[in-house]
CSV table of C-alpha atoms and ligand atoms in Angstrom, one decimal:
chain,number,residue,atom,x,y,z
A,12,MET,CA,27.1,-10.6,-131.5
A,13,ALA,CA,28.0,-10.6,-127.9
A,14,LYS,CA,31.5,-10.6,-127.0
A,15,LYS,CA,33.3,-13.8,-126.0
A,16,GLN,CA,32.1,-14.8,-122.4
A,17,THR,CA,35.1,-14.4,-119.9
A,18,GLN,CA,33.1,-16.0,-117.1
A,19,VAL,CA,29.9,-18.0,-117.2
A,20,THR,CA,27.6,-15.6,-115.0
A,21,TRP,CA,29.0,-12.2,-114.5
A,22,GLY,CA,31.5,-11.9,-117.6
A,23,GLY,CA,29.5,-9.5,-119.7
A,24,ARG,CA,31.1,-6.3,-118.6
A,25,PHE,CA,34.7,-7.6,-118.2
A,26,ALA,CA,37.5,-7.6,-120.9
A,27,THR,CA,39.5,-10.2,-119.1
A,28,GLY,CA,38.6,-12.9,-116.6
A,29,PRO,CA,40.0,-12.7,-112.9
A,30,ALA,CA,43.7,-13.6,-112.4
A,31,GLU,CA,44.5,-17.3,-111.5
A,32,LEU,CA,45.7,-15.7,-108.1
A,33,MET,CA,42.3,-14.0,-107.8
A,34,GLN,CA,40.4,-17.2,-108.5
A,35,ARG,CA,42.1,-19.0,-105.7
A,36,PHE,CA,41.5,-16.1,-103.5
A,37,SER,CA,38.0,-15.7,-104.1
A,38,GLU,CA,36.7,-19.3,-104.5
A,39,SER,CA,34.3,-20.7,-102.0
A,40,VAL,CA,33.5,-23.9,-103.6
A,41,SER,CA,36.1,-25.9,-101.7
A,42,PHE,CA,34.0,-25.4,-98.6
A,43,ASP,CA,30.4,-24.4,-99.7
A,44,HIS,CA,29.8,-27.5,-101.8
A,45,ARG,CA,28.5,-28.9,-98.8
A,46,LEU,CA,25.5,-26.6,-99.3
A,47,ALA,CA,24.7,-28.4,-102.6
A,48,ALA,CA,21.5,-30.3,-101.6
A,49,PHE,CA,20.2,-27.3,-100.1
A,50,ASP,CA,21.2,-25.1,-103.0
A,51,ILE,CA,19.5,-27.5,-105.3
A,52,ALA,CA,16.2,-27.8,-103.2
A,53,GLY,CA,16.3,-24.0,-103.4
A,54,SER,CA,16.4,-23.7,-107.0
A,55,LYS,CA,13.8,-26.6,-107.5
A,56,ALA,CA,11.4,-24.5,-105.4
A,57,HIS,CA,12.2,-21.3,-107.1
A,58,ALA,CA,12.0,-22.8,-110.5
A,59,ALA,CA,8.4,-24.2,-109.4
A,60,MET,CA,7.4,-20.7,-108.3
A,61,LEU,CA,8.7,-19.1,-111.7
A,62,ALA,CA,6.3,-21.7,-113.6
A,63,GLN,CA,3.6,-20.8,-111.3
A,64,VAL,CA,3.5,-17.3,-112.0
A,65,GLY,CA,4.1,-17.9,-115.7
A,66,LEU,CA,7.8,-16.6,-115.9
A,67,ILE,CA,8.9,-20.0,-117.3
A,68,THR,CA,6.7,-22.8,-118.8
A,69,LYS,CA,5.9,-26.0,-116.9
A,70,ARG,CA,8.0,-27.7,-119.4
A,71,GLU,CA,11.1,-25.5,-118.5
A,72,ARG,CA,10.3,-26.0,-114.8
A,73,ASP,CA,10.2,-29.9,-115.3
A,74,ALA,CA,13.4,-29.8,-117.6
A,75,ILE,CA,15.2,-27.8,-114.8
A,76,HIS,CA,13.9,-30.3,-112.0
A,77,ARG,CA,14.9,-33.3,-113.7
A,78,GLY,CA,18.4,-31.7,-114.5
A,79,LEU,CA,18.9,-30.7,-110.9
A,80,ALA,CA,17.9,-34.1,-109.7
A,81,ALA,CA,20.4,-35.8,-112.0
A,82,ILE,CA,23.2,-33.3,-110.6
A,83,LEU,CA,22.3,-33.9,-107.1
A,84,LEU,CA,22.5,-37.7,-107.7
A,85,GLU,CA,26.1,-37.0,-109.4
A,86,ILE,CA,27.1,-34.8,-106.4
A,87,GLU,CA,26.0,-37.7,-103.9
A,88,ALA,CA,28.0,-40.3,-105.8
A,89,GLY,CA,31.0,-38.3,-105.7
A,90,LYS,CA,31.2,-37.9,-109.4
A,91,PHE,CA,30.5,-34.4,-109.7
A,92,LYS,CA,33.7,-32.1,-110.8
A,93,TRP,CA,33.7,-29.1,-108.8
A,94,ASP,CA,35.5,-26.1,-110.5
A,95,ALA,CA,37.1,-23.6,-108.2
A,96,LYS,CA,37.0,-21.3,-111.5
A,97,LEU,CA,33.2,-21.1,-111.1
A,98,GLU,CA,33.9,-19.7,-107.7
A,99,ASP,CA,31.0,-21.2,-105.6
A,100,VAL,CA,28.5,-24.0,-105.1
A,101,HIS,CA,25.8,-21.8,-106.8
A,102,MET,CA,27.8,-21.3,-110.1
A,103,ASN,CA,28.9,-24.7,-110.3
A,104,ILE,CA,25.4,-26.1,-110.0
A,105,GLU,CA,24.0,-23.5,-112.5
A,106,HIS,CA,26.8,-24.2,-115.0
A,107,ALA,CA,26.3,-27.9,-114.7
A,108,LEU,CA,22.5,-27.5,-115.3
A,109,THR,CA,23.2,-25.2,-118.5
A,110,LYS,CA,25.2,-27.9,-120.0
A,111,ARG,CA,22.4,-30.3,-119.6
A,112,VAL,CA,19.2,-28.1,-119.9
A,113,PRO,CA,18.5,-24.9,-122.1
A,114,ALA,CA,16.0,-23.7,-119.7
A,115,ALA,CA,18.7,-23.4,-117.0
A,116,ALA,CA,19.5,-20.0,-118.4
A,117,LYS,CA,16.1,-18.9,-117.0
A,118,LEU,CA,16.6,-20.4,-113.3
A,119,HIS,CA,18.3,-17.2,-112.1
A,120,THR,CA,15.3,-15.1,-113.1
A,121,ALA,CA,14.3,-12.6,-110.1
A,122,ARG,CA,17.2,-14.3,-108.0
A,123,SER,CA,20.6,-13.3,-107.0
A,124,ARG,CA,23.3,-15.1,-105.5
A,125,ASN,CA,22.7,-12.9,-102.3
A,126,ASP,CA,19.1,-14.1,-101.4
A,127,GLN,CA,20.2,-17.5,-102.8
A,128,VAL,CA,23.1,-18.1,-100.3
A,129,ALA,CA,21.1,-16.7,-97.5
A,130,THR,CA,18.4,-19.3,-98.3
A,131,ASP,CA,20.8,-22.1,-98.6
A,132,MET,CA,22.2,-21.3,-95.3
A,133,ARG,CA,19.0,-20.8,-93.6
A,134,LEU,CA,18.0,-24.3,-94.8
A,135,TRP,CA,21.2,-25.6,-93.5
A,136,PHE,CA,20.8,-24.0,-90.0
A,137,LYS,CA,17.4,-25.8,-89.7
A,138,HIS,CA,19.0,-29.1,-90.7
A,139,ALA,CA,22.2,-28.6,-88.3
A,140,GLY,CA,20.3,-27.4,-85.5
A,141,SER,CA,18.0,-30.4,-85.3
A,142,VAL,CA,20.8,-32.8,-85.9
A,143,LEU,CA,22.6,-31.4,-82.7
A,144,VAL,CA,19.2,-31.4,-80.7
A,145,THR,CA,19.0,-35.0,-81.6
A,146,LYS,CA,22.5,-35.8,-80.7
A,147,LEU,CA,22.3,-33.9,-77.5
A,148,ARG,CA,19.3,-35.9,-76.4
A,149,THR,CA,21.2,-39.0,-77.1
A,150,ALA,CA,24.0,-37.7,-74.9
A,151,GLN,CA,21.8,-36.8,-72.3
A,152,ARG,CA,20.0,-40.4,-72.5
A,153,ALA,CA,23.5,-41.9,-71.8
A,154,LEU,CA,23.8,-39.7,-68.8
A,155,LEU,CA,20.6,-40.7,-67.5
A,156,ALA,CA,21.4,-44.4,-67.8
A,157,VAL,CA,24.5,-43.7,-65.6
A,158,ALA,CA,22.3,-42.1,-63.1
A,159,ALA,CA,19.8,-44.6,-63.2
A,160,ALA,CA,22.3,-47.5,-62.7
A,161,ASN,CA,23.9,-45.6,-59.7
A,162,ARG,CA,21.0,-44.4,-57.8
A,163,GLU,CA,21.9,-45.0,-54.3
A,164,VAL,CA,25.4,-43.5,-54.8
A,165,LEU,CA,26.6,-40.5,-52.8
A,166,VAL,CA,29.3,-38.3,-53.4
A,167,PRO,CA,30.7,-34.9,-51.9
A,168,GLY,CA,29.6,-31.9,-53.8
A,169,TYR,CA,32.3,-29.3,-54.2
A,170,THR,CA,32.6,-25.4,-54.0
A,171,HIS,CA,35.9,-24.1,-54.5
A,172,LEU,CA,37.1,-27.6,-55.2
A,173,GLN,CA,36.6,-28.1,-51.5
A,174,ARG,CA,34.3,-30.9,-50.2
A,175,ALA,CA,31.0,-29.0,-49.4
A,176,GLN,CA,28.0,-31.1,-48.8
A,177,PRO,CA,26.9,-34.6,-49.7
A,178,VAL,CA,24.6,-35.1,-52.8
A,179,TYR,CA,23.5,-38.1,-54.7
A,180,LEU,CA,25.7,-38.7,-57.8
A,181,ALA,CA,22.4,-38.7,-59.9
A,182,HIS,CA,22.0,-35.2,-58.6
A,183,HIS,CA,25.2,-34.1,-59.9
A,184,LEU,CA,24.7,-35.8,-63.2
A,185,PHE,CA,21.0,-34.1,-63.5
A,186,ALA,CA,23.1,-30.7,-63.2
A,187,TRP,CA,24.8,-31.7,-66.4
A,188,LEU,CA,21.5,-32.7,-67.8
A,189,GLU,CA,20.1,-29.3,-67.2
A,190,MET,CA,23.0,-27.7,-68.9
A,191,LEU,CA,22.6,-29.9,-72.0
A,192,ASP,CA,19.0,-29.3,-71.9
A,193,ARG,CA,19.6,-25.4,-72.2
A,194,ASP,CA,22.0,-26.1,-75.2
A,195,CYS,CA,19.0,-28.0,-76.8
A,196,ALA,CA,16.9,-25.1,-76.2
A,197,ARG,CA,19.3,-23.0,-77.9
A,198,PHE,CA,19.5,-24.8,-81.1
A,199,GLU,CA,15.8,-25.0,-81.1
A,200,ARG,CA,16.0,-21.4,-81.1
A,201,VAL,CA,18.3,-21.2,-83.8
A,202,VAL,CA,15.9,-23.4,-86.0
A,203,GLN,CA,13.1,-21.0,-85.3
A,204,GLN,CA,15.2,-17.9,-86.1
A,205,ALA,CA,16.3,-19.5,-89.5
A,206,ASN,CA,12.7,-20.2,-90.4
A,207,TRP,CA,12.1,-17.4,-92.6
A,208,CYS,CA,12.6,-17.5,-96.3
A,209,PRO,CA,15.1,-15.0,-98.1
A,210,LEU,CA,14.3,-15.8,-101.8
A,211,GLY,CA,12.7,-12.8,-103.5
A,212,SER,CA,14.9,-10.2,-101.9
A,213,GLY,CA,17.1,-10.4,-104.8
A,214,ALA,CA,20.7,-8.8,-104.5
A,215,ILE,CA,19.2,-5.9,-102.3
A,216,ALA,CA,16.0,-4.6,-103.7
A,217,GLY,CA,13.7,-7.7,-104.7
A,218,THR,CA,12.6,-7.7,-108.4
A,219,THR,CA,10.4,-6.0,-110.9
A,220,LEU,CA,9.1,-9.2,-111.9
A,221,PRO,CA,5.8,-10.6,-110.4
A,222,ILE,CA,7.0,-13.4,-108.3
A,223,ASP,CA,5.1,-15.2,-105.4
A,224,ARG,CA,7.6,-15.2,-102.3
A,225,GLU,CA,4.9,-17.2,-100.2
A,226,PHE,CA,4.7,-19.9,-102.8
A,227,THR,CA,8.5,-20.5,-102.7
A,228,ALA,CA,8.6,-20.4,-98.8
A,229,LYS,CA,5.9,-22.9,-98.6
A,230,LEU,CA,7.6,-25.3,-100.8
A,231,LEU,CA,10.8,-24.9,-98.9
A,232,GLY,CA,9.1,-25.4,-95.5
A,233,PHE,CA,9.6,-22.2,-94.2
A,234,VAL,CA,6.2,-22.1,-92.5
A,235,ASP,CA,4.9,-21.6,-89.1
A,236,ALA,CA,3.4,-24.2,-86.7
A,237,LYS,CA,0.1,-23.7,-88.7
A,238,GLY,CA,1.8,-24.1,-92.1
A,239,ARG,CA,1.6,-20.5,-92.9
A,240,PRO,CA,4.5,-19.2,-95.1
A,241,GLN,CA,7.2,-17.0,-93.4
A,242,VAL,CA,9.2,-14.8,-95.4
A,243,THR,CA,11.8,-12.0,-94.4
A,244,GLN,CA,10.4,-8.7,-94.2
A,245,ASN,CA,13.2,-6.3,-95.5
A,246,SER,CA,15.2,-7.3,-98.7
A,247,MET,CA,18.1,-5.1,-97.5
A,248,ASP,CA,18.3,-6.8,-94.0
A,249,THR,CA,17.7,-10.2,-95.6
A,250,VAL,CA,20.8,-10.1,-97.7
A,251,ALA,CA,23.0,-8.4,-95.0
A,252,ASP,CA,21.7,-10.3,-91.8
A,253,ARG,CA,24.0,-12.9,-90.3
A,254,ASP,CA,22.6,-13.0,-86.8
A,255,VAL,CA,21.5,-16.6,-87.1
A,256,PHE,CA,25.2,-17.5,-87.7
A,257,VAL,CA,26.4,-15.8,-84.6
A,258,GLU,CA,23.6,-17.4,-82.6
A,259,PHE,CA,24.4,-20.7,-83.9
A,260,ALA,CA,28.0,-20.2,-83.2
A,261,ALA,CA,27.2,-18.8,-79.8
A,262,ALA,CA,25.1,-22.0,-79.1
A,263,CYS,CA,27.9,-24.1,-80.2
A,264,ALA,CA,30.4,-22.2,-78.2
A,265,MET,CA,28.0,-22.4,-75.1
A,266,THR,CA,27.7,-26.0,-75.5
A,267,GLY,CA,31.5,-26.3,-75.8
A,268,VAL,CA,31.9,-24.5,-72.4
A,269,HIS,CA,29.6,-26.9,-70.8
A,270,PHE,CA,31.3,-29.8,-72.3
A,271,SER,CA,34.5,-28.3,-71.0
A,272,ARG,CA,33.2,-28.0,-67.2
A,273,ILE,CA,32.0,-31.2,-67.4
A,274,ALA,CA,34.9,-32.7,-68.8
A,275,GLU,CA,37.0,-31.1,-65.9
A,276,ASP,CA,35.0,-32.9,-63.5
A,277,LEU,CA,35.4,-36.2,-65.2
A,278,ILE,CA,39.2,-35.4,-65.4
A,279,LEU,CA,39.3,-34.7,-61.5
A,280,TRP,CA,36.9,-37.8,-60.8
A,281,SER,CA,39.2,-40.1,-62.9
A,282,SER,CA,42.4,-39.0,-61.1
A,283,THR,CA,44.1,-41.4,-58.7
A,284,GLU,CA,43.4,-38.7,-55.9
A,285,PHE,CA,39.6,-38.9,-56.6
A,286,LYS,CA,39.0,-42.4,-58.4
A,287,PHE,CA,35.2,-41.8,-58.4
A,288,VAL,CA,35.0,-42.9,-62.0
A,289,ASP,CA,37.0,-45.3,-64.4
A,290,LEU,CA,36.7,-43.6,-67.8
A,291,PRO,CA,36.3,-46.2,-70.7
A,292,ASP,CA,39.7,-47.5,-72.4
A,293,ALA,CA,38.1,-46.7,-75.9
A,294,PHE,CA,38.2,-43.0,-74.9
A,295,CYS,CA,41.4,-42.6,-73.2
A,296,THR,CA,44.9,-43.1,-74.4
A,297,GLY,CA,48.2,-44.3,-73.1
A,298,SER,CA,51.6,-42.6,-72.6
A,299,SER,CA,54.6,-43.5,-75.1
A,300,LEU,CA,56.7,-43.5,-72.3
A,301,MET,CA,55.0,-44.4,-69.1
A,302,PRO,CA,53.7,-47.8,-69.5
A,303,GLN,CA,51.1,-47.2,-66.4
A,304,LYS,CA,49.2,-44.3,-67.9
A,305,LYS,CA,45.7,-44.2,-68.7
A,306,ASN,CA,45.1,-40.5,-69.9
A,307,PRO,CA,41.6,-38.9,-70.0
A,308,ASP,CA,42.4,-37.5,-73.5
A,309,ALA,CA,38.8,-37.4,-74.7
A,310,CYS,CA,37.9,-35.1,-71.7
A,311,GLU,CA,40.9,-32.9,-72.2
A,312,LEU,CA,39.9,-32.6,-75.9
A,313,LEU,CA,36.4,-31.7,-74.9
A,314,ARG,CA,37.9,-29.1,-72.8
A,315,GLY,CA,40.3,-28.0,-75.6
A,316,LYS,CA,37.5,-28.0,-78.3
A,317,SER,CA,35.7,-25.4,-76.5
A,318,ALA,CA,38.4,-22.7,-77.2
A,319,ARG,CA,38.1,-23.3,-80.9
A,320,LEU,CA,34.2,-22.9,-80.5
A,321,GLN,CA,34.7,-19.5,-78.9
A,322,GLY,CA,37.3,-18.7,-81.5
A,323,ASN,CA,34.8,-19.2,-84.1
A,324,LEU,CA,32.2,-17.1,-82.5
A,325,THR,CA,34.7,-14.2,-82.2
A,326,THR,CA,35.4,-14.7,-86.0
A,327,LEU,CA,31.9,-14.1,-87.0
A,328,LEU,CA,31.3,-11.3,-84.6
A,329,THR,CA,34.5,-9.7,-85.8
A,330,LEU,CA,33.5,-10.2,-89.5
A,331,THR,CA,30.2,-8.5,-89.3
A,332,LYS,CA,30.9,-5.7,-86.9
A,333,GLY,CA,32.0,-3.1,-89.3
A,334,LEU,CA,30.1,-4.0,-92.6
A,335,PRO,CA,27.9,-1.4,-94.0
A,336,MET,CA,24.6,-2.3,-95.6
A,337,THR,CA,24.1,-4.8,-97.2
A,338,TYR,CA,26.0,-7.8,-98.8
A,339,ASN,CA,29.8,-7.6,-98.7
A,340,ARG,CA,32.0,-10.1,-99.9
A,341,ASP,CA,33.5,-10.3,-96.7
A,342,LEU,CA,30.3,-12.4,-95.8
A,343,GLN,CA,31.6,-15.3,-97.8
A,344,GLU,CA,34.1,-15.7,-95.0
A,345,ASP,CA,30.9,-16.7,-92.6
A,346,LYS,CA,31.0,-20.3,-93.6
A,347,PRO,CA,34.2,-21.8,-92.6
A,348,PRO,CA,33.7,-21.0,-88.8
A,349,ILE,CA,30.0,-22.2,-88.9
A,350,PHE,CA,30.8,-25.3,-90.5
A,351,ASP,CA,33.8,-26.0,-88.5
A,352,SER,CA,31.6,-25.1,-85.2
A,353,TYR,CA,29.0,-27.7,-86.5
A,354,ASP,CA,31.6,-30.3,-87.3
A,355,GLN,CA,33.4,-30.0,-84.0
A,356,THR,CA,30.3,-29.8,-81.9
A,357,VAL,CA,28.9,-32.7,-83.4
A,358,LEU,CA,32.3,-34.7,-82.7
A,359,CYS,CA,32.1,-33.2,-79.0
A,360,VAL,CA,28.6,-34.6,-78.3
A,361,GLU,CA,29.4,-38.0,-79.7
A,362,VAL,CA,32.5,-38.4,-77.9
A,363,PHE,CA,31.0,-37.2,-74.7
A,364,ALA,CA,28.0,-39.8,-75.1
A,365,GLY,CA,30.6,-42.5,-75.6
A,366,THR,CA,32.7,-41.4,-72.8
A,367,VAL,CA,30.0,-41.2,-70.1
A,368,GLY,CA,28.0,-44.1,-71.9
A,369,GLY,CA,31.1,-46.3,-71.0
A,370,MET,CA,32.4,-45.1,-67.6
A,371,ALA,CA,32.2,-47.1,-64.6
A,372,ILE,CA,31.4,-45.7,-61.2
A,373,ASN,CA,33.7,-46.7,-58.4
A,374,THR,CA,30.9,-46.8,-55.6
A,375,GLY,CA,33.7,-47.6,-52.8
A,376,ALA,CA,35.7,-44.4,-53.6
A,377,CYS,CA,32.5,-42.4,-53.5
A,378,ALA,CA,31.4,-43.8,-50.4
A,379,ALA,CA,34.7,-43.2,-48.6
A,380,ALA,CA,34.8,-39.6,-49.7
A,381,VAL,CA,31.2,-38.8,-48.7
A,382,ALA,CA,31.5,-40.6,-45.2
A,383,ASP,CA,33.5,-37.4,-44.1
A,384,PRO,CA,31.0,-36.3,-41.1
A,385,VAL,CA,32.3,-32.9,-41.5
A,386,LEU,CA,30.2,-32.5,-44.8
A,387,LEU,CA,27.2,-32.4,-42.4
A,388,ALA,CA,28.5,-29.3,-40.4
A,389,THR,CA,25.8,-27.0,-42.1
A,390,ASP,CA,23.2,-29.7,-40.9
A,391,LEU,CA,24.4,-29.3,-37.3
A,392,ALA,CA,24.0,-25.5,-37.7
A,393,ASP,CA,20.6,-26.2,-39.0
A,394,TYR,CA,19.9,-28.5,-35.8
A,395,LEU,CA,20.8,-25.6,-33.6
A,396,VAL,CA,18.4,-23.2,-35.6
A,397,GLU,CA,15.8,-25.6,-35.1
A,398,ARG,CA,16.3,-25.3,-31.3
A,399,GLY,CA,15.9,-21.7,-31.6
A,400,VAL,CA,19.4,-20.4,-32.2
A,401,PRO,CA,19.8,-17.7,-34.5
A,402,PHE,CA,21.8,-19.0,-37.7
A,403,ARG,CA,24.7,-16.7,-37.4
A,404,GLU,CA,25.4,-17.6,-34.0
A,405,ALA,CA,24.9,-21.4,-34.8
A,406,HIS,CA,27.4,-21.0,-37.6
A,407,HIS,CA,29.8,-19.6,-35.2
A,408,VAL,CA,29.4,-22.4,-32.6
A,409,VAL,CA,29.5,-25.1,-35.1
A,410,GLY,CA,32.8,-23.3,-36.4
A,411,ALA,CA,34.0,-24.0,-33.1
A,412,VAL,CA,32.9,-27.7,-32.7
A,413,VAL,CA,34.9,-28.0,-36.1
A,414,GLN,CA,37.9,-26.6,-34.7
A,415,LEU,CA,37.8,-28.6,-31.6
A,416,ALA,CA,37.6,-31.8,-33.4
A,417,GLU,CA,40.7,-30.6,-35.7
A,418,LYS,CA,42.5,-29.7,-32.4
A,419,ASN,CA,41.7,-33.1,-30.9
A,420,SER,CA,42.5,-34.8,-34.2
A,421,VAL,CA,39.1,-36.6,-34.0
A,422,GLN,CA,36.2,-36.7,-36.5
A,423,ILE,CA,33.5,-34.1,-35.7
A,424,ASN,CA,30.9,-36.9,-34.6
A,425,HIS,CA,33.5,-38.8,-32.4
A,426,LEU,CA,33.7,-35.6,-29.8
A,427,PRO,CA,32.3,-36.2,-26.5
A,428,THR,CA,28.7,-35.0,-26.0
A,429,GLU,CA,29.9,-33.1,-22.8
A,430,GLU,CA,32.4,-31.1,-24.7
A,431,VAL,CA,30.1,-30.3,-27.4
A,432,VAL,CA,27.4,-29.2,-24.9
A,433,LYS,CA,29.8,-26.8,-23.5
A,434,LEU,CA,30.0,-25.1,-26.6
A,435,HIS,CA,26.2,-24.3,-26.6
A,436,SER,CA,23.5,-25.4,-24.2
A,437,ALA,CA,20.9,-26.0,-27.1
A,438,PHE,CA,23.0,-29.1,-27.9
A,439,GLY,CA,21.2,-32.3,-26.5
A,440,PRO,CA,22.1,-35.9,-26.7
A,441,ASP,CA,20.5,-36.4,-30.0
A,442,TRP,CA,22.9,-34.0,-31.8
A,443,LEU,CA,24.9,-37.2,-33.2
A,444,GLU,CA,21.6,-38.0,-35.3
A,445,VAL,CA,22.7,-35.4,-37.7
A,446,PHE,CA,25.5,-37.5,-39.0
A,447,ASP,CA,23.2,-40.2,-40.2
A,448,LEU,CA,23.6,-39.6,-44.0
A,449,GLN,CA,20.4,-41.1,-45.1
A,450,ARG,CA,18.6,-39.0,-42.6
A,451,ALA,CA,20.4,-35.8,-44.0
A,452,MET,CA,19.4,-36.6,-47.3
A,453,SER,CA,15.8,-37.3,-46.8
A,454,LYS,CA,15.7,-33.9,-45.0
A,455,ARG,CA,16.3,-32.0,-48.3
A,456,ARG,CA,12.9,-32.2,-49.6
A,457,GLY,CA,12.4,-28.9,-51.6
A,458,THR,CA,12.1,-28.5,-55.4
A,459,GLY,CA,15.7,-28.6,-56.8
A,460,MET,CA,17.3,-30.3,-53.8
A,461,PRO,CA,19.2,-33.5,-53.6
A,462,GLY,CA,17.0,-35.5,-51.2
A,463,PRO,CA,15.5,-38.7,-52.2
A,464,THR,CA,11.9,-37.8,-52.8
A,465,GLN,CA,13.4,-35.0,-55.3
A,466,LEU,CA,15.6,-37.5,-56.9
A,467,ARG,CA,12.5,-39.8,-57.6
A,468,ARG,CA,10.8,-36.8,-59.3
A,469,GLN,CA,13.7,-35.8,-61.3
A,470,PHE,CA,14.3,-39.1,-62.5
A,471,SER,CA,10.7,-39.5,-63.6
A,472,ARG,CA,10.9,-35.9,-65.2
A,473,TRP,CA,13.9,-36.7,-67.2
A,474,ASN,CA,12.6,-40.4,-68.3
A,475,GLN,CA,9.7,-38.3,-69.4
A,476,ARG,CA,11.6,-35.7,-71.2
A,477,LEU,CA,14.2,-37.9,-72.8
A,478,ARG,CA,11.5,-40.6,-73.9
A,479,GLU,CA,12.2,-41.6,-77.3
A,480,ARG,CA,9.5,-40.2,-79.3
A,481,ALA,CA,8.7,-42.8,-82.1
B,15,LIG,N1,29.7,-17.3,-102.4
B,15,LIG,C1,29.2,-16.1,-102.0
B,15,LIG,C2,29.1,-16.2,-100.5
B,15,LIG,O1,29.1,-17.0,-100.1
B,15,LIG,C3,27.9,-15.9,-102.6
B,15,LIG,C4,27.2,-14.9,-102.9
B,15,LIG,C5,27.9,-14.0,-103.9
B,15,LIG,N2,27.4,-12.9,-103.9
B,15,LIG,C6,28.0,-11.5,-104.6
B,15,LIG,N3,27.5,-10.6,-104.9
B,15,LIG,N4,29.4,-12.0,-105.2
B,15,LIG,O2,28.7,-15.0,-99.9
């Protein structure tokens, strides 16, 4: 008779079960229980494959399927009792199935938790990546709506946080759209990278049993654009590989950095010193002491969360850097940072969409800031260039014009023409036309520039790109 089992799955060679302290130390079900739906999908596909190749009967397969479906319902209803003694999501579900269905004892045929957890996570990454793309698109639409409602608004663009040149507000917002678009592309690549089925790799060296990896892969949707199954190509790499974890965390960290930079713009813009925007009350908080305060806390937290997202990326890189081939238990620590990055990035995207969706543009303050004629000093240098002056010389001459205006405490376009002509003979009576803002903007015609023609192009490009696909 077999000796009394100390533990459901691997207890056979052990005289005693793990210490209570060890159980608490090694359990992962407290966080990996959220893989349940993916784990069950993987098990169903695996059972279907086992029946297909004749390793279990169709009857056994159906019993396993029914049992797993019932367990999923229990989990979704919050009635399933997770047991830390059973370590992880995989053993909890298998144990529950065993209690319902005798055939459950055959489910783990030709499978290890190593290829099982790799499969669960790849399914999870495909899901998480597409959720984030969808949410980022929604945030982009909120930004596009602000741009569309403020098409005519001009603001100074800044370098070194000093006023540099005028741009349409929409051009600035479109810069943010570009950043978020690259983030979407990164998450789309994560989905692609995850799209290879690990099942069949076993613990490290596959199995001696005649399984059909392609069959399982197809059932789980690990297929290319033509519907052809995609299975991983090296059993050792498959159970050791955590690249897509790092890539996902990196995509989250990069998105976090983008939100942080955008949030910084919004924090500045909402300050009394700028007053370009009024952030929605719903995403601001007050001070417990100073009654007048309205603080941009949502934006500050967006800035702060980026640190956490970078931390998670660092955790994963550090976790994997010294590991020998192949699976090592260290790898169980890959999930908390990944789930945290996902949860926090989802929150960031939603809060960002809410914040920009509810903000009001203060057109008066924008117009006042952009009216500063010195923002067109570069245009004045271009004016000289058009009259044959080499740019370096033109730059120098306009510098002198700026200096003269500062010395006389007048705005650059209030200097008498006679004075300006003295600084360079190429100046003509038409030099003041340079300071017509609309004219200045319309001269910025090339692709990527902030002129009105390009703006129209960008509006249709973004409308097209962000059109809700039914
Ligand atoms: N809970 C484990 C993890 O997340 C599952 C794989 C366990 N494999 C093992 N050989 N102990 O990594």
